[in-house]
Amino acid sequence: MTSKKMAPSAAPSLILFDGEGRARKSAAHALRVQLPDGRSLTVDLSQAADGVVSLLAEHSDPRQRAGLLARPDSHDALAVAVTATPQLTTTGTPATPPELTLDVQYGDGIRGRRGLPPRARLQTWLRSALFADAQLTVRFVGEDEGRALNRGFRGKDYATNVLTFAYAEHEDDPVTADIVLCCPVVEREAREQRKPLEAHYAHLLVHGALHAQGYEHEDDAEAEEMEAIETETLLALGFADPYRDDRGPRLGH
């Protein structure tokens, strides 16, 4: 039996669609999607003849580490997000940690409550989510104070897991914020979502630190970006993906 050598494959086809859905076809070996903030995603088609497509995430700022987060979008599709976090050491903290001035406060009857993370752990978690120096106050409260704050500032008459009050008005202003965690709500959610209480506190602190720096989740695109950064940060800290089963309400709602 003789074998027949296959002829070299032609370059794969790249089909681009404009905003009105019109398609333009071109032969290509790679495609780079450049995002406005310096992140980019390169689709390498050089091994397409073998059915392999490689994805490369990059960041033009050497202080930022680009990453990829892929999540099932439907039964046959994946959504890919390009994340950006500070360069990390093996401990999960930025290679050049931002300066953090931290004040820790406790509401009535909260100090000494079981499961509260110690100050050193709070500092590690917060620094892992900071892109710039920050002055933060973390306050642990009970359900009454949490409900009063949520009602007074957001018009919602219930206690929520985390509230962030960010005080920077302009992009160049120092990162200054109060992050309020309602302990009974955090503890209840951790039980319902079957996750360690420490992991849930870490997630909420990272979430609050991102809000302090201007991140929001008012629409799907913002939420996906914020959740991608949270996931990568939590993984670097040694915790599981907090959204792996999409359990529980979105944070801060």
C-alpha positions as a printed NumPy array, in Angstrom:
array([[  0.   ,   0.   ,   0.   ],
       [  1.444,   3.361,  -0.967],
       [  0.726,   6.652,   0.684],
       [  0.023,   9.836,  -1.163],
       [  1.584,  13.025,   0.137],
       [ -0.98 ,  15.737,   0.707],
       [ -0.471,  19.038,  -1.09 ],
       [  0.229,  22.015,   1.169],
       [ -2.999,  23.657,   2.323],
       [ -3.839,  27.137,   1.175],
       [ -4.001,  29.899,   3.748],
       [ -7.209,  29.755,   5.78 ],
       [ -9.964,  32.204,   5.015],
       [-10.73 ,  35.089,   7.325],
       [-14.218,  36.551,   7.068],
       [-14.837,  39.996,   8.544],
       [-18.305,  41.399,   9.211],
       [-18.991,  45.12 ,   9.425],
       [-21.605,  46.794,  11.595],
       [-24.313,  46.132,   9.018],
       [-23.486,  42.462,   8.671],
       [-21.711,  42.679,   5.305],
       [-18.937,  40.094,   4.965],
       [-15.483,  40.53 ,   3.45 ],
       [-13.317,  37.474,   2.867],
       [ -9.525,  37.426,   2.918],
       [ -6.689,  34.911,   3.207],
       [ -4.805,  35.361,   6.469],
       [ -2.449,  33.683,   8.902],
       [ -3.324,  35.835,  11.92 ],
       [ -5.784,  38.416,  13.155],
       [ -5.179,  40.915,  15.941],
       [ -8.009,  42.645,  17.761],
       [ -6.597,  45.782,  19.421],
       [ -8.624,  47.09 ,  22.358],
       [ -8.535,  50.817,  23.251],
       [ -6.791,  50.395,  26.617],
       [ -3.75 ,  48.5  ,  25.304],
       [ -5.081,  44.97 ,  25.574],
       [ -5.13 ,  42.86 ,  22.423],
       [ -6.164,  39.417,  21.293],
       [ -4.281,  37.723,  18.452],
       [ -5.866,  34.8  ,  16.646],
       [ -3.024,  32.706,  15.197],
       [ -4.152,  30.661,  12.186],
       [ -0.753,  29.267,  11.242],
       [ -1.766,  25.769,  12.395],
       [ -5.286,  25.919,  10.996],
       [ -4.544,  23.083,   8.554],
       [ -4.34 ,  20.807,  11.607],
       [ -7.54 ,  22.232,  13.058],
       [ -5.683,  24.335,  15.636],
       [ -6.399,  27.995,  16.294],
       [ -4.232,  29.699,  18.952],
       [ -5.263,  32.715,  21.016],
       [ -2.663,  35.122,  22.398],
       [ -3.537,  37.845,  24.898],
       [ -1.154,  40.799,  25.218],
       [ -0.984,  44.188,  26.916],
       [  1.048,  47.165,  25.687],
       [  1.681,  48.296,  29.284],
       [  4.517,  46.133,  30.696],
       [  3.121,  46.622,  34.197],
       [ -0.049,  44.782,  33.227],
       [ -0.382,  41.061,  32.639],
       [ -2.917,  40.091,  30.006],
       [ -4.867,  36.905,  30.441],
       [ -7.64 ,  34.937,  28.818],
       [-10.888,  33.875,  30.421],
       [-13.129,  31.513,  28.449],
       [-16.653,  30.695,  29.537],
       [-19.411,  28.626,  27.904],
       [-21.75 ,  30.951,  26.017],
       [-24.032,  28.224,  24.67 ],
       [-23.78 ,  24.496,  23.992],
       [-21.389,  25.073,  21.069],
       [-19.807,  28.487,  21.754],
       [-17.336,  30.107,  24.12 ],
       [-17.098,  33.748,  25.181],
       [-13.453,  34.851,  25.488],
       [-12.475,  37.858,  27.603],
       [ -9.046,  39.505,  27.598],
       [ -8.287,  40.401,  31.218],
       [ -5.633,  42.735,  32.593],
       [ -4.132,  42.539,  36.061],
       [ -0.902,  43.87 ,  37.579],
       [  2.124,  41.653,  37.116],
       [  1.877,  39.104,  39.908],
       [  4.376,  37.372,  42.125],
       [  3.928,  33.768,  43.228],
       [  1.984,  35.004,  46.257],
       [ -0.692,  36.574,  44.086],
       [  0.227,  40.183,  44.876],
       [  1.358,  42.774,  42.296],
       [  5.079,  42.673,  41.516],
       [  5.263,  46.282,  42.712],
       [  2.4  ,  46.456,  45.227],
       [  0.501,  49.735,  45.349],
       [  0.56 ,  51.618,  48.624],
       [ -2.535,  50.937,  50.69 ],
       [ -3.678,  53.004,  53.655],
       [ -6.298,  50.842,  55.348],
       [ -8.713,  51.631,  58.171],
       [-10.789,  48.704,  59.498],
       [-14.001,  49.462,  61.4  ],
       [-16.699,  47.365,  63.071],
       [-20.357,  48.175,  63.612],
       [-22.297,  47.474,  66.813],
       [-21.818,  43.915,  68.04 ],
       [-19.605,  42.906,  65.11 ],
       [-16.071,  42.996,  66.526],
       [-14.965,  39.453,  67.393],
       [-17.634,  37.848,  65.206],
       [-16.614,  34.388,  64.066],
       [-15.131,  34.183,  60.575],
       [-14.062,  37.816,  60.214],
       [-10.812,  37.961,  58.228],
       [ -7.806,  39.484,  60.019],
       [ -6.381,  42.818,  58.947],
       [ -3.303,  41.32 ,  57.245],
       [ -5.518,  39.177,  55.037],
       [ -7.673,  42.161,  54.122],
       [ -4.558,  44.038,  53.022],
       [ -3.391,  41.149,  50.828],
       [ -6.774,  40.768,  49.137],
       [ -7.222,  44.489,  48.544],
       [ -3.702,  45.034,  47.208],
       [ -4.204,  42.195,  44.735],
       [ -7.062,  44.167,  43.148],
       [ -5.436,  47.618,  43.193],
       [ -3.919,  49.233,  40.128],
       [ -2.863,  52.396,  41.99 ],
       [ -2.211,  53.635,  45.519],
       [ -5.373,  53.806,  47.596],
       [ -6.889,  54.957,  50.872],
       [ -9.63 ,  52.531,  51.848],
       [-11.877,  52.028,  54.843],
       [-13.384,  48.574,  55.327],
       [-16.337,  48.47 ,  57.71 ],
       [-18.051,  45.278,  58.871],
       [-21.67 ,  45.857,  59.879],
       [-24.789,  44.058,  61.043],
       [-28.041,  43.735,  59.134],
       [-29.678,  46.867,  60.593],
       [-26.798,  49.17 ,  59.631],
       [-26.404,  47.471,  56.254],
       [-30.102,  47.939,  55.5  ],
       [-30.058,  51.584,  56.629],
       [-27.066,  52.366,  54.388],
       [-28.559,  50.623,  51.382],
       [-31.896,  52.378,  51.908],
       [-30.331,  55.796,  52.516],
       [-27.871,  55.822,  49.633],
       [-29.427,  53.499,  47.049],
       [-33.134,  53.605,  47.898],
       [-33.279,  49.826,  48.414],
       [-34.821,  48.7  ,  51.686],
       [-32.74 ,  45.606,  52.409],
       [-29.212,  44.762,  53.488],
       [-26.87 ,  43.773,  50.658],
       [-23.55 ,  41.937,  50.764],
       [-21.183,  44.799,  49.87 ],
       [-21.492,  48.536,  49.325],
       [-18.703,  50.696,  47.943],
       [-18.653,  54.462,  48.366],
       [-15.983,  55.773,  45.985],
       [-14.959,  59.414,  46.4  ],
       [-12.653,  60.033,  43.424],
       [-14.422,  62.33 ,  40.952],
       [-11.815,  62.32 ,  38.188],
       [ -9.594,  59.662,  36.679],
       [ -6.428,  61.22 ,  38.143],
       [ -7.842,  61.584,  41.663],
       [ -6.421,  59.288,  44.375],
       [ -8.37 ,  56.077,  44.927],
       [-10.371,  56.744,  48.092],
       [-13.384,  54.719,  49.179],
       [-15.376,  53.122,  51.983],
       [-16.213,  49.427,  51.514],
       [-19.031,  48.174,  53.751],
       [-19.639,  44.448,  54.237],
       [-22.804,  43.194,  55.914],
       [-21.672,  40.14 ,  57.88 ],
       [-25.026,  38.317,  58.264],
       [-25.657,  38.607,  54.512],
       [-22.137,  37.46 ,  53.619],
       [-22.418,  34.478,  55.972],
       [-25.854,  33.508,  54.645],
       [-24.698,  33.704,  51.015],
       [-21.616,  31.6  ,  51.731],
       [-23.824,  28.866,  53.212],
       [-26.361,  29.025,  50.377],
       [-23.663,  28.996,  47.692],
       [-21.724,  26.243,  49.494],
       [-18.442,  28.123,  49.473],
       [-15.941,  28.878,  52.272],
       [-16.746,  32.052,  54.168],
       [-13.161,  33.27 ,  53.713],
       [-13.442,  32.868,  49.921],
       [-16.665,  34.883,  49.856],
       [-15.15 ,  37.676,  51.946],
       [-12.116,  37.743,  49.621],
       [-14.375,  37.991,  46.574],
       [-16.412,  40.821,  48.068],
       [-13.286,  42.786,  49.014],
       [-11.841,  42.389,  45.504],
       [-15.208,  43.415,  44.046],
       [-15.343,  46.468,  46.302],
       [-11.769,  47.459,  45.447],
       [-12.599,  47.384,  41.74 ],
       [-15.656,  49.582,  42.328],
       [-13.393,  51.99 ,  44.22 ],
       [-11.309,  52.317,  41.048],
       [-14.256,  53.062,  38.779],
       [-15.281,  49.609,  37.569],
       [-19.026,  49.089,  37.211],
       [-21.43 ,  46.342,  36.145],
       [-24.411,  48.325,  34.906],
       [-24.534,  46.487,  31.565],
       [-23.449,  43.057,  30.343],
       [-20.15 ,  44.238,  28.846],
       [-19.105,  46.001,  32.065],
       [-20.186,  43.021,  34.158],
       [-18.217,  40.568,  32.024],
       [-15.049,  42.665,  32.266],
       [-15.378,  43.125,  36.022],
       [-16.149,  39.454,  36.651],
       [-13.181,  38.414,  34.5  ],
       [-10.794,  40.547,  36.578],
       [-12.33 ,  39.25 ,  39.815],
       [-11.956,  35.647,  38.669],
       [ -8.318,  36.048,  37.656],
       [ -7.489,  37.894,  40.884],
       [ -9.181,  35.267,  43.074],
       [ -7.424,  32.445,  41.233],
       [ -4.066,  34.178,  41.77 ],
       [ -4.877,  34.393,  45.48 ],
       [ -5.559,  30.649,  45.618],
       [ -9.362,  30.714,  45.628],
       [-11.752,  29.049,  43.195],
       [-13.514,  30.895,  40.376],
       [-16.323,  32.684,  42.268],
       [-18.601,  32.542,  39.221],
       [-17.954,  28.934,  38.212],
       [-21.563,  27.88 ,  38.892],
       [-23.094,  31.355,  38.618],
       [-24.686,  30.834,  42.   ],
       [-26.31 ,  33.57 ,  43.993],
       [-27.087,  37.219,  43.159],
       [-24.662,  39.601,  41.485],
       [-22.549,  41.373,  44.052],
       [-23.674,  44.676,  45.48 ],
       [-27.319,  44.243,  44.461]])
